[in-house]
mmCIF file with all atom_site columns, C-alpha atoms in Angstrom:
data_model
loop_
_atom_site.group_PDB
_atom_site.id
_atom_site.type_symbol
_atom_site.label_atom_id
_atom_site.label_alt_id
_atom_site.label_comp_id
_atom_site.label_asym_id
_atom_site.label_entity_id
_atom_site.label_seq_id
_atom_site.pdbx_PDB_ins_code
_atom_site.Cartn_x
_atom_site.Cartn_y
_atom_site.Cartn_z
_atom_site.occupancy
_atom_site.B_iso_or_equiv
_atom_site.pdbx_formal_charge
_atom_site.auth_seq_id
_atom_site.auth_comp_id
_atom_site.auth_asym_id
_atom_site.auth_atom_id
_atom_site.pdbx_PDB_model_num
ATOM 1   C CA . GLY A 1 1   ? -0.003  0.000   0.002  1.00 54.00 ? 297 GLY A CA 1
ATOM 2   C CA . ALA A 1 2   ? 0.944   3.613   -0.299 1.00 78.00 ? 298 ALA A CA 1
ATOM 3   C CA . GLY A 1 3   ? 0.732   4.534   3.366  1.00 91.00 ? 299 GLY A CA 1
ATOM 4   C CA . VAL A 1 4   ? 1.565   3.174   6.803  1.00 94.00 ? 300 VAL A CA 1
ATOM 5   C CA . SER A 1 5   ? -0.773  0.331   7.647  1.00 95.00 ? 301 SER A CA 1
ATOM 6   C CA . GLN A 1 6   ? -1.693  -0.678  11.185 1.00 96.00 ? 302 GLN A CA 1
ATOM 7   C CA . SER A 1 7   ? -3.710  -3.590  12.474 1.00 96.00 ? 303 SER A CA 1
ATOM 8   C CA . PRO A 1 8   ? -5.975  -4.167  14.187 1.00 96.00 ? 304 PRO A CA 1
ATOM 9   C CA . SER A 1 9   ? -7.698  -0.795  14.007 1.00 95.00 ? 305 SER A CA 1
ATOM 10  C CA . ASN A 1 10  ? -9.584  -1.630  17.191 1.00 96.00 ? 306 ASN A CA 1
ATOM 11  C CA . LYS A 1 11  ? -8.785  -4.121  19.920 1.00 97.00 ? 307 LYS A CA 1
ATOM 12  C CA . VAL A 1 12  ? -10.773 -4.800  23.067 1.00 97.00 ? 308 VAL A CA 1
ATOM 13  C CA . THR A 1 13  ? -9.128  -7.103  25.571 1.00 97.00 ? 309 THR A CA 1
ATOM 14  C CA . GLU A 1 14  ? -9.440  -8.154  29.156 1.00 97.00 ? 310 GLU A CA 1
ATOM 15  C CA . LYS A 1 15  ? -7.039  -7.034  31.823 1.00 97.00 ? 311 LYS A CA 1
ATOM 16  C CA . GLY A 1 16  ? -4.119  -9.441  32.091 1.00 97.00 ? 312 GLY A CA 1
ATOM 17  C CA . LYS A 1 17  ? -4.194  -10.618 28.481 1.00 97.00 ? 313 LYS A CA 1
ATOM 18  C CA . ASP A 1 18  ? -1.351  -10.065 26.022 1.00 98.00 ? 314 ASP A CA 1
ATOM 19  C CA . VAL A 1 19  ? -1.892  -8.068  22.826 1.00 98.00 ? 315 VAL A CA 1
ATOM 20  C CA . GLU A 1 20  ? 0.091   -7.618  19.631 1.00 98.00 ? 316 GLU A CA 1
ATOM 21  C CA . LEU A 1 21  ? -0.207  -4.582  17.396 1.00 98.00 ? 317 LEU A CA 1
ATOM 22  C CA . ARG A 1 22  ? 1.226   -4.615  13.907 1.00 97.00 ? 318 ARG A CA 1
ATOM 23  C CA . CYS A 1 23  ? 2.688   -1.877  11.742 1.00 97.00 ? 319 CYS A CA 1
ATOM 24  C CA . ASP A 1 24  ? 3.596   -2.121  8.076  1.00 96.00 ? 320 ASP A CA 1
ATOM 25  C CA . PRO A 1 25  ? 5.626   0.979   7.145  1.00 94.00 ? 321 PRO A CA 1
ATOM 26  C CA . ILE A 1 26  ? 5.977   2.652   3.765  1.00 93.00 ? 322 ILE A CA 1
ATOM 27  C CA . SER A 1 27  ? 8.274   0.638   1.552  1.00 91.00 ? 323 SER A CA 1
ATOM 28  C CA . GLY A 1 28  ? 11.825  1.992   1.627  1.00 88.00 ? 324 GLY A CA 1
ATOM 29  C CA . HIS A 1 29  ? 11.438  3.892   4.869  1.00 90.00 ? 325 HIS A CA 1
ATOM 30  C CA . THR A 1 30  ? 14.294  2.972   7.185  1.00 88.00 ? 326 THR A CA 1
ATOM 31  C CA . ALA A 1 31  ? 12.966  4.612   10.327 1.00 90.00 ? 327 ALA A CA 1
ATOM 32  C CA . LEU A 1 32  ? 9.938   3.361   12.251 1.00 93.00 ? 328 LEU A CA 1
ATOM 33  C CA . TYR A 1 33  ? 8.394   4.855   15.383 1.00 93.00 ? 329 TYR A CA 1
ATOM 34  C CA . TRP A 1 34  ? 5.734   3.842   17.882 1.00 96.00 ? 330 TRP A CA 1
ATOM 35  C CA . TYR A 1 35  ? 3.847   6.497   19.809 1.00 95.00 ? 331 TYR A CA 1
ATOM 36  C CA . ARG A 1 36  ? 0.957   6.277   22.241 1.00 96.00 ? 332 ARG A CA 1
ATOM 37  C CA . GLN A 1 37  ? -1.851  8.830   22.153 1.00 93.00 ? 333 GLN A CA 1
ATOM 38  C CA . SER A 1 38  ? -3.985  9.206   25.246 1.00 89.00 ? 334 SER A CA 1
ATOM 39  C CA . LEU A 1 39  ? -6.699  11.767  25.845 1.00 80.00 ? 335 LEU A CA 1
ATOM 40  C CA . GLY A 1 40  ? -5.146  14.984  27.079 1.00 73.00 ? 336 GLY A CA 1
ATOM 41  C CA . GLN A 1 41  ? -1.625  13.530  27.013 1.00 78.00 ? 337 GLN A CA 1
ATOM 42  C CA . GLY A 1 42  ? -0.636  14.192  23.438 1.00 84.00 ? 338 GLY A CA 1
ATOM 43  C CA . LEU A 1 43  ? 1.744   11.798  21.755 1.00 90.00 ? 339 LEU A CA 1
ATOM 44  C CA . GLU A 1 44  ? 4.055   9.802   23.982 1.00 92.00 ? 340 GLU A CA 1
ATOM 45  C CA . PHE A 1 45  ? 7.153   8.360   22.315 1.00 92.00 ? 341 PHE A CA 1
ATOM 46  C CA . LEU A 1 46  ? 7.592   4.635   22.895 1.00 95.00 ? 342 LEU A CA 1
ATOM 47  C CA . ILE A 1 47  ? 10.311  3.213   20.639 1.00 94.00 ? 343 ILE A CA 1
ATOM 48  C CA . TYR A 1 48  ? 12.304  4.089   17.509 1.00 91.00 ? 344 TYR A CA 1
ATOM 49  C CA . PHE A 1 49  ? 13.965  1.785   14.967 1.00 91.00 ? 345 PHE A CA 1
ATOM 50  C CA . GLN A 1 50  ? 16.536  3.175   12.510 1.00 87.00 ? 346 GLN A CA 1
ATOM 51  C CA . GLY A 1 51  ? 17.975  0.784   9.978  1.00 84.00 ? 347 GLY A CA 1
ATOM 52  C CA . ASN A 1 52  ? 20.200  -1.823  11.571 1.00 82.00 ? 348 ASN A CA 1
ATOM 53  C CA . SER A 1 53  ? 20.992  0.288   14.624 1.00 84.00 ? 349 SER A CA 1
ATOM 54  C CA . ALA A 1 54  ? 19.936  -0.786  18.086 1.00 87.00 ? 350 ALA A CA 1
ATOM 55  C CA . PRO A 1 55  ? 16.433  0.563   18.733 1.00 90.00 ? 351 PRO A CA 1
ATOM 56  C CA . ASP A 1 56  ? 15.852  3.484   21.069 1.00 89.00 ? 352 ASP A CA 1
ATOM 57  C CA . LYS A 1 57  ? 13.615  1.931   23.712 1.00 92.00 ? 353 LYS A CA 1
ATOM 58  C CA . SER A 1 58  ? 13.804  4.846   26.106 1.00 90.00 ? 354 SER A CA 1
ATOM 59  C CA . GLY A 1 59  ? 10.092  5.596   25.904 1.00 92.00 ? 355 GLY A CA 1
ATOM 60  C CA . LEU A 1 60  ? 8.731   2.179   26.770 1.00 95.00 ? 356 LEU A CA 1
ATOM 61  C CA . PRO A 1 61  ? 6.755   2.689   30.005 1.00 93.00 ? 357 PRO A CA 1
ATOM 62  C CA . SER A 1 62  ? 7.446   -0.718  31.565 1.00 93.00 ? 358 SER A CA 1
ATOM 63  C CA . ASP A 1 63  ? 8.948   -4.127  30.872 1.00 95.00 ? 359 ASP A CA 1
ATOM 64  C CA . ARG A 1 64  ? 5.485   -5.316  29.837 1.00 97.00 ? 360 ARG A CA 1
ATOM 65  C CA . PHE A 1 65  ? 6.034   -3.422  26.590 1.00 97.00 ? 361 PHE A CA 1
ATOM 66  C CA . SER A 1 66  ? 8.310   -4.693  23.845 1.00 96.00 ? 362 SER A CA 1
ATOM 67  C CA . ALA A 1 67  ? 8.666   -4.243  20.106 1.00 96.00 ? 363 ALA A CA 1
ATOM 68  C CA . GLU A 1 68  ? 10.539  -5.831  17.296 1.00 94.00 ? 364 GLU A CA 1
ATOM 69  C CA . ARG A 1 69  ? 11.085  -5.072  13.673 1.00 94.00 ? 365 ARG A CA 1
ATOM 70  C CA . THR A 1 70  ? 11.702  -7.976  11.370 1.00 85.00 ? 366 THR A CA 1
ATOM 71  C CA . GLY A 1 71  ? 13.721  -7.660  8.188  1.00 81.00 ? 367 GLY A CA 1
ATOM 72  C CA . GLY A 1 72  ? 13.820  -3.909  8.512  1.00 77.00 ? 368 GLY A CA 1
ATOM 73  C CA . SER A 1 73  ? 10.153  -3.674  7.623  1.00 90.00 ? 369 SER A CA 1
ATOM 74  C CA . VAL A 1 74  ? 7.120   -4.833  9.600  1.00 94.00 ? 370 VAL A CA 1
ATOM 75  C CA . SER A 1 75  ? 7.059   -4.083  13.318 1.00 96.00 ? 371 SER A CA 1
ATOM 76  C CA . THR A 1 76  ? 5.080   -5.632  16.149 1.00 97.00 ? 372 THR A CA 1
ATOM 77  C CA . LEU A 1 77  ? 4.394   -3.922  19.460 1.00 98.00 ? 373 LEU A CA 1
ATOM 78  C CA . THR A 1 78  ? 3.580   -6.401  22.221 1.00 98.00 ? 374 THR A CA 1
ATOM 79  C CA . ILE A 1 79  ? 1.961   -5.516  25.523 1.00 98.00 ? 375 ILE A CA 1
ATOM 80  C CA . GLN A 1 80  ? 1.980   -8.301  28.080 1.00 98.00 ? 376 GLN A CA 1
ATOM 81  C CA . ARG A 1 81  ? -0.427  -8.605  30.983 1.00 97.00 ? 377 ARG A CA 1
ATOM 82  C CA . THR A 1 82  ? -2.401  -5.564  29.863 1.00 97.00 ? 378 THR A CA 1
ATOM 83  C CA . GLN A 1 83  ? -3.656  -3.056  32.411 1.00 96.00 ? 379 GLN A CA 1
ATOM 84  C CA . GLN A 1 84  ? -6.502  -0.573  32.129 1.00 95.00 ? 380 GLN A CA 1
ATOM 85  C CA . GLU A 1 85  ? -4.033  2.312   31.947 1.00 94.00 ? 381 GLU A CA 1
ATOM 86  C CA . ASP A 1 86  ? -2.683  0.799   28.714 1.00 96.00 ? 382 ASP A CA 1
ATOM 87  C CA . SER A 1 87  ? -5.911  1.845   26.978 1.00 96.00 ? 383 SER A CA 1
ATOM 88  C CA . ALA A 1 88  ? -4.930  4.341   24.281 1.00 96.00 ? 384 ALA A CA 1
ATOM 89  C CA . VAL A 1 89  ? -4.417  4.731   20.559 1.00 95.00 ? 385 VAL A CA 1
ATOM 90  C CA . TYR A 1 90  ? -1.072  3.296   19.479 1.00 97.00 ? 386 TYR A CA 1
ATOM 91  C CA . LEU A 1 91  ? 0.350   5.117   16.480 1.00 96.00 ? 387 LEU A CA 1
ATOM 92  C CA . CYS A 1 92  ? 3.047   3.908   14.153 1.00 96.00 ? 388 CYS A CA 1
ATOM 93  C CA . ALA A 1 93  ? 4.997   6.195   11.845 1.00 94.00 ? 389 ALA A CA 1
ATOM 94  C CA . SER A 1 94  ? 7.758   5.751   9.335  1.00 92.00 ? 390 SER A CA 1
ATOM 95  C CA . SER A 1 95  ? 10.214  8.034   7.608  1.00 89.00 ? 391 SER A CA 1
ATOM 96  C CA . LEU A 1 96  ? 13.170  7.973   5.285  1.00 84.00 ? 392 LEU A CA 1
ATOM 97  C CA . GLY A 1 97  ? 15.286  8.385   8.395  1.00 69.00 ? 393 GLY A CA 1
ATOM 98  C CA . GLN A 1 98  ? 18.457  10.341  9.041  1.00 59.00 ? 394 GLN A CA 1
ATOM 99  C CA . GLY A 1 99  ? 17.258  13.437  10.772 1.00 58.00 ? 395 GLY A CA 1
ATOM 100 C CA . ALA A 1 100 ? 14.162  15.462  10.169 1.00 56.00 ? 396 ALA A CA 1
ATOM 101 C CA . GLY A 1 101 ? 12.431  13.703  7.393  1.00 66.00 ? 397 GLY A CA 1
ATOM 102 C CA . GLU A 1 102 ? 8.668   13.917  7.512  1.00 81.00 ? 398 GLU A CA 1
ATOM 103 C CA . LEU A 1 103 ? 6.982   11.241  9.596  1.00 88.00 ? 399 LEU A CA 1
ATOM 104 C CA . PHE A 1 104 ? 4.111   9.446   7.927  1.00 91.00 ? 400 PHE A CA 1
ATOM 105 C CA . PHE A 1 105 ? 1.593   8.137   10.420 1.00 93.00 ? 401 PHE A CA 1
ATOM 106 C CA . GLY A 1 106 ? -0.786  5.234   10.265 1.00 94.00 ? 402 GLY A CA 1
ATOM 107 C CA . GLU A 1 107 ? -4.328  5.653   11.522 1.00 92.00 ? 403 GLU A CA 1
ATOM 108 C CA . GLY A 1 108 ? -3.539  3.886   14.734 1.00 94.00 ? 404 GLY A CA 1
ATOM 109 C CA . SER A 1 109 ? -4.698  0.901   16.741 1.00 96.00 ? 405 SER A CA 1
ATOM 110 C CA . ARG A 1 110 ? -7.208  1.754   19.431 1.00 96.00 ? 406 ARG A CA 1
ATOM 111 C CA . LEU A 1 111 ? -6.682  -0.502  22.438 1.00 97.00 ? 407 LEU A CA 1
ATOM 112 C CA . THR A 1 112 ? -9.325  -0.815  25.136 1.00 97.00 ? 408 THR A CA 1
ATOM 113 C CA . VAL A 1 113 ? -8.500  -2.853  28.217 1.00 97.00 ? 409 VAL A CA 1
ATOM 114 C CA . LEU A 1 114 ? -11.552 -3.840  30.249 1.00 95.00 ? 410 LEU A CA 1
ATOM 115 C CA . ALA B 2 1   ? 16.524  16.467  26.372 1.00 76.00 ? 143 ALA B CA 1
ATOM 116 C CA . GLN B 2 2   ? 13.928  18.338  24.378 1.00 84.00 ? 144 GLN B CA 1
ATOM 117 C CA . SER B 2 3   ? 10.410  19.335  25.279 1.00 90.00 ? 145 SER B CA 1
ATOM 118 C CA . VAL B 2 4   ? 7.485   21.150  23.729 1.00 94.00 ? 146 VAL B CA 1
ATOM 119 C CA . THR B 2 5   ? 4.838   23.208  25.483 1.00 95.00 ? 147 THR B CA 1
ATOM 120 C CA . GLN B 2 6   ? 1.553   24.025  23.819 1.00 95.00 ? 148 GLN B CA 1
ATOM 121 C CA . LEU B 2 7   ? 0.012   26.600  26.067 1.00 90.00 ? 149 LEU B CA 1
ATOM 122 C CA . ASP B 2 8   ? -3.612  26.117  25.042 1.00 94.00 ? 150 ASP B CA 1
ATOM 123 C CA . SER B 2 9   ? -5.395  22.794  25.091 1.00 93.00 ? 151 SER B CA 1
ATOM 124 C CA . GLN B 2 10  ? -8.374  24.214  23.247 1.00 96.00 ? 152 GLN B CA 1
ATOM 125 C CA . VAL B 2 11  ? -8.888  27.336  21.112 1.00 97.00 ? 153 VAL B CA 1
ATOM 126 C CA . PRO B 2 12  ? -12.454 28.224  20.064 1.00 97.00 ? 154 PRO B CA 1
ATOM 127 C CA . VAL B 2 13  ? -12.814 30.752  17.252 1.00 97.00 ? 155 VAL B CA 1
ATOM 128 C CA . PHE B 2 14  ? -15.446 31.930  14.825 1.00 97.00 ? 156 PHE B CA 1
ATOM 129 C CA . GLU B 2 15  ? -15.142 31.291  11.129 1.00 97.00 ? 157 GLU B CA 1
ATOM 130 C CA . GLU B 2 16  ? -13.109 33.908  9.244  1.00 97.00 ? 158 GLU B CA 1
ATOM 131 C CA . ALA B 2 17  ? -11.427 35.113  12.437 1.00 97.00 ? 159 ALA B CA 1
ATOM 132 C CA . PRO B 2 18  ? -7.632  35.024  12.821 1.00 97.00 ? 160 PRO B CA 1
ATOM 133 C CA . VAL B 2 19  ? -6.053  32.436  15.072 1.00 97.00 ? 161 VAL B CA 1
ATOM 134 C CA . GLU B 2 20  ? -2.698  31.802  16.749 1.00 97.00 ? 162 GLU B CA 1
ATOM 135 C CA . LEU B 2 21  ? -1.761  28.462  18.309 1.00 98.00 ? 163 LEU B CA 1
ATOM 136 C CA . ARG B 2 22  ? 1.193   28.841  20.617 1.00 97.00 ? 164 ARG B CA 1
ATOM 137 C CA . CYS B 2 23  ? 4.185   26.547  20.837 1.00 97.00 ? 165 CYS B CA 1
ATOM 138 C CA . ASN B 2 24  ? 7.341   26.905  22.895 1.00 97.00 ? 166 ASN B CA 1
ATOM 139 C CA . TYR B 2 25  ? 10.204  24.453  22.934 1.00 95.00 ? 167 TYR B CA 1
ATOM 140 C CA . SER B 2 26  ? 13.172  23.665  25.106 1.00 91.00 ? 168 SER B CA 1
ATOM 141 C CA . SER B 2 27  ? 16.404  22.316  23.696 1.00 84.00 ? 169 SER B CA 1
ATOM 142 C CA . SER B 2 28  ? 20.120  22.572  24.387 1.00 78.00 ? 170 SER B CA 1
ATOM 143 C CA . VAL B 2 29  ? 20.980  22.042  20.745 1.00 79.00 ? 171 VAL B CA 1
ATOM 144 C CA . SER B 2 30  ? 19.791  23.378  17.423 1.00 83.00 ? 172 SER B CA 1
ATOM 145 C CA . VAL B 2 31  ? 16.347  22.244  16.396 1.00 87.00 ? 173 VAL B CA 1
ATOM 146 C CA . TYR B 2 32  ? 14.015  21.332  13.615 1.00 90.00 ? 174 TYR B CA 1
ATOM 147 C CA . LEU B 2 33  ? 10.391  22.271  14.269 1.00 92.00 ? 175 LEU B CA 1
ATOM 148 C CA . PHE B 2 34  ? 7.116   20.901  12.951 1.00 94.00 ? 176 PHE B CA 1
ATOM 149 C CA . TRP B 2 35  ? 3.386   21.336  13.115 1.00 96.00 ? 177 TRP B CA 1
ATOM 150 C CA . TYR B 2 36  ? 1.252   18.256  12.528 1.00 95.00 ? 178 TYR B CA 1
ATOM 151 C CA . VAL B 2 37  ? -2.535  18.255  12.175 1.00 96.00 ? 179 VAL B CA 1
ATOM 152 C CA . GLN B 2 38  ? -5.020  15.522  13.054 1.00 94.00 ? 180 GLN B CA 1
ATOM 153 C CA . TYR B 2 39  ? -8.477  15.952  11.538 1.00 93.00 ? 181 TYR B CA 1
ATOM 154 C CA . PRO B 2 40  ? -11.364 14.119  13.252 1.00 89.00 ? 182 PRO B CA 1
ATOM 155 C CA . ASN B 2 41  ? -11.035 10.352  12.883 1.00 83.00 ? 183 ASN B CA 1
ATOM 156 C CA . GLN B 2 42  ? -7.895  10.632  10.784 1.00 86.00 ? 184 GLN B CA 1
ATOM 157 C CA . GLY B 2 43  ? -4.182  10.070  11.291 1.00 87.00 ? 185 GLY B CA 1
ATOM 158 C CA . LEU B 2 44  ? -1.616  12.801  11.838 1.00 91.00 ? 186 LEU B CA 1
ATOM 159 C CA . GLN B 2 45  ? -0.231  14.581  8.818  1.00 92.00 ? 187 GLN B CA 1
ATOM 160 C CA . LEU B 2 46  ? 2.503   17.150  8.420  1.00 93.00 ? 188 LEU B CA 1
ATOM 161 C CA . LEU B 2 47  ? 1.280   20.741  8.110  1.00 95.00 ? 189 LEU B CA 1
ATOM 162 C CA . LEU B 2 48  ? 4.596   22.606  7.883  1.00 94.00 ? 190 LEU B CA 1
ATOM 163 C CA . LYS B 2 49  ? 8.178   22.444  9.067  1.00 92.00 ? 191 LYS B CA 1
ATOM 164 C CA . TYR B 2 50  ? 11.182  24.617  9.782  1.00 91.00 ? 192 TYR B CA 1
ATOM 165 C CA . LEU B 2 51  ? 14.598  23.118  9.082  1.00 87.00 ? 193 LEU B CA 1
ATOM 166 C CA . SER B 2 52  ? 16.769  26.100  8.164  1.00 83.00 ? 194 SER B CA 1
ATOM 167 C CA . GLY B 2 53  ? 16.760  29.283  6.139  1.00 85.00 ? 195 GLY B CA 1
ATOM 168 C CA . SER B 2 54  ? 13.794  31.635  6.307  1.00 86.00 ? 196 SER B CA 1
ATOM 169 C CA . THR B 2 55  ? 12.245  31.674  9.747  1.00 88.00 ? 197 THR B CA 1
ATOM 170 C CA . LEU B 2 56  ? 8.749   32.059  8.291  1.00 90.00 ? 198 LEU B CA 1
ATOM 171 C CA . VAL B 2 57  ? 7.307   28.900  6.805  1.00 90.00 ? 199 VAL B CA 1
ATOM 172 C CA . GLU B 2 58  ? 3.946   28.399  5.145  1.00 89.00 ? 200 GLU B CA 1
ATOM 173 C CA . SER B 2 59  ? 1.566   25.581  4.403  1.00 91.00 ? 201 SER B CA 1
ATOM 174 C CA . ILE B 2 60  ? -0.538  25.121  1.298  1.00 84.00 ? 202 ILE B CA 1
ATOM 175 C CA . ASN B 2 61  ? -3.784  25.833  3.132  1.00 89.00 ? 203 ASN B CA 1
ATOM 176 C CA . GLY B 2 62  ? -2.926  29.282  4.491  1.00 94.00 ? 204 GLY B CA 1
ATOM 177 C CA . PHE B 2 63  ? -1.243  28.496  7.800  1.00 96.00 ? 205 PHE B CA 1
ATOM 178 C CA . GLU B 2 64  ? 2.155   29.951  8.630  1.00 96.00 ? 206 GLU B CA 1
ATOM 179 C CA . ALA B 2 65  ? 4.594   29.626  11.504 1.00 96.00 ? 207 ALA B CA 1
ATOM 180 C CA . GLU B 2 66  ? 7.599   31.678  12.504 1.00 94.00 ? 208 GLU B CA 1
ATOM 181 C CA . PHE B 2 67  ? 10.690  30.300  14.200 1.00 93.00 ? 209 PHE B CA 1
ATOM 182 C CA . ASN B 2 68  ? 11.822  32.680  16.913 1.00 93.00 ? 210 ASN B CA 1
ATOM 183 C CA . LYS B 2 69  ? 15.076  31.459  18.401 1.00 91.00 ? 211 LYS B CA 1
ATOM 184 C CA . SER B 2 70  ? 15.351  34.119  21.090 1.00 91.00 ? 212 SER B CA 1
ATOM 185 C CA . GLN B 2 71  ? 11.893  33.320  22.384 1.00 92.00 ? 213 GLN B CA 1
ATOM 186 C CA . THR B 2 72  ? 12.186  29.589  21.632 1.00 94.00 ? 214 THR B CA 1
ATOM 187 C CA . SER B 2 73  ? 8.813   29.707  19.962 1.00 95.00 ? 215 SER B CA 1
ATOM 188 C CA . PHE B 2 74  ? 7.189   28.382  16.809 1.00 97.00 ? 216 PHE B CA 1
ATOM 189 C CA . HIS B 2 75  ? 3.646   29.772  16.909 1.00 97.00 ? 217 HIS B CA 1
ATOM 190 C CA . LEU B 2 76  ? 1.146   28.771  14.220 1.00 97.00 ? 218 LEU B CA 1
ATOM 191 C CA . ARG B 2 77  ? -1.087  31.434  12.675 1.00 97.00 ? 219 ARG B CA 1
ATOM 192 C CA . LYS B 2 78  ? -3.827  31.791  10.115 1.00 97.00 ? 220 LYS B CA 1
ATOM 193 C CA . PRO B 2 79  ? -5.405  35.134  9.209  1.00 97.00 ? 221 PRO B CA 1
ATOM 194 C CA . SER B 2 80  ? -8.850  33.705  8.470  1.00 97.00 ? 222 SER B CA 1
ATOM 195 C CA . VAL B 2 81  ? -9.971  30.228  9.547  1.00 97.00 ? 223 VAL B CA 1
ATOM 196 C CA . HIS B 2 82  ? -12.561 27.944  7.967  1.00 96.00 ? 224 HIS B CA 1
ATOM 197 C CA . ILE B 2 83  ? -14.869 25.383  9.521  1.00 96.00 ? 225 ILE B CA 1
ATOM 198 C CA . SER B 2 84  ? -12.731 22.720  7.865  1.00 95.00 ? 226 SER B CA 1
ATOM 199 C CA . ASP B 2 85  ? -9.711  23.812  9.933  1.00 97.00 ? 227 ASP B CA 1
ATOM 200 C CA . THR B 2 86  ? -11.325 22.234  12.990 1.00 97.00 ? 228 THR B CA 1
ATOM 201 C CA . ALA B 2 87  ? -8.723  19.700  14.102 1.00 96.00 ? 229 ALA B CA 1
ATOM 202 C CA . GLU B 2 88  ? -6.077  19.001  16.702 1.00 95.00 ? 230 GLU B CA 1
ATOM 203 C CA . TYR B 2 89  ? -2.713  20.593  16.059 1.00 97.00 ? 231 TYR B CA 1
ATOM 204 C CA . PHE B 2 90  ? 0.552   19.226  17.432 1.00 96.00 ? 232 PHE B CA 1
ATOM 205 C CA . CYS B 2 91  ? 3.846   21.062  17.631 1.00 96.00 ? 233 CYS B CA 1
ATOM 206 C CA . ALA B 2 92  ? 6.968   18.887  17.544 1.00 93.00 ? 234 ALA B CA 1
ATOM 207 C CA . VAL B 2 93  ? 10.733  19.270  17.836 1.00 91.00 ? 235 VAL B CA 1
ATOM 208 C CA . THR B 2 94  ? 13.754  17.199  16.939 1.00 86.00 ? 236 THR B CA 1
ATOM 209 C CA . SER B 2 95  ? 17.472  17.785  16.647 1.00 81.00 ? 237 SER B CA 1
ATOM 210 C CA . PRO B 2 96  ? 19.308  17.772  13.305 1.00 76.00 ? 238 PRO B CA 1
ATOM 211 C CA . SER B 2 97  ? 21.437  14.785  14.309 1.00 70.00 ? 239 SER B CA 1
ATOM 212 C CA . GLY B 2 98  ? 20.999  11.656  12.273 1.00 57.00 ? 240 GLY B CA 1
ATOM 213 C CA . TYR B 2 99  ? 19.455  9.631   15.091 1.00 58.00 ? 241 TYR B CA 1
ATOM 214 C CA . SER B 2 100 ? 16.779  11.465  16.936 1.00 67.00 ? 242 SER B CA 1
ATOM 215 C CA . THR B 2 101 ? 13.118  11.099  17.709 1.00 80.00 ? 243 THR B CA 1
ATOM 216 C CA . LEU B 2 102 ? 10.357  13.630  17.342 1.00 86.00 ? 244 LEU B CA 1
ATOM 217 C CA . THR B 2 103 ? 9.059   15.066  20.624 1.00 89.00 ? 245 THR B CA 1
ATOM 218 C CA . PHE B 2 104 ? 5.463   16.273  20.517 1.00 92.00 ? 246 PHE B CA 1
ATOM 219 C CA . GLY B 2 105 ? 3.495   18.738  22.549 1.00 93.00 ? 247 GLY B CA 1
ATOM 220 C CA . LYS B 2 106 ? 0.161   17.738  24.068 1.00 93.00 ? 248 LYS B CA 1
ATOM 221 C CA . GLY B 2 107 ? -1.789  19.273  21.234 1.00 94.00 ? 249 GLY B CA 1
ATOM 222 C CA . THR B 2 108 ? -4.216  22.166  20.781 1.00 96.00 ? 250 THR B CA 1
ATOM 223 C CA . MET B 2 109 ? -7.768  21.512  19.668 1.00 96.00 ? 251 MET B CA 1
ATOM 224 C CA . LEU B 2 110 ? -8.900  24.243  17.268 1.00 97.00 ? 252 LEU B CA 1
ATOM 225 C CA . LEU B 2 111 ? -12.689 24.536  17.243 1.00 97.00 ? 253 LEU B CA 1
ATOM 226 C CA . VAL B 2 112 ? -14.073 26.724  14.446 1.00 97.00 ? 254 VAL B CA 1
ATOM 227 C CA . SER B 2 113 ? -17.738 27.614  14.644 1.00 96.00 ? 255 SER B CA 1
ATOM 228 C CA . PRO B 2 114 ? -19.976 29.507  12.201 1.00 95.00 ? 256 PRO B CA 1
#
């Protein structure tokens, strides 16, 4: 596709369950980002992948959160033992990398933890 | 570390009135600055950016922003707003290094009424 694709678009889960959110970036983009958008909190940086470099995981809120990027393309964000405070929209973005290229965002995955 | 402050969480205006959305940043290094817009039920998209050169930058739909280094500001303005400008606007900052993330403000909701 032409844009950043995220799935699922909506996910409702029970507290304590694990969830996986997927991001398919724009072909050729070397940089991939995950952000979390909560009401009134803006966009919170989670993790950043740039090419073959070690990812910047400094934004992950706890060890329940992890992400990987396979083959320099698709990325999966995993949240283990979900809590109600994990409810948010999880946004993925990609860019050509190397500094201030424009970020292209997907439409997000809305996670609701009951 | 970098940070962005958007002083207004919500700005209500009437159609055809001028508007200014305020953004201040904090950074110990040189910066690149961005405004992103999120229309209702859509993903974020780039509105305009300042990388270097002229401190006044413009978008295709009539918005402009001016980089003011002494005041560490990057306020967004439009002389006459339309109903269709109703959206959430996010200011963001990054450094020109080749490995840096984009730090966002908490967003300003622009509400344009007839």
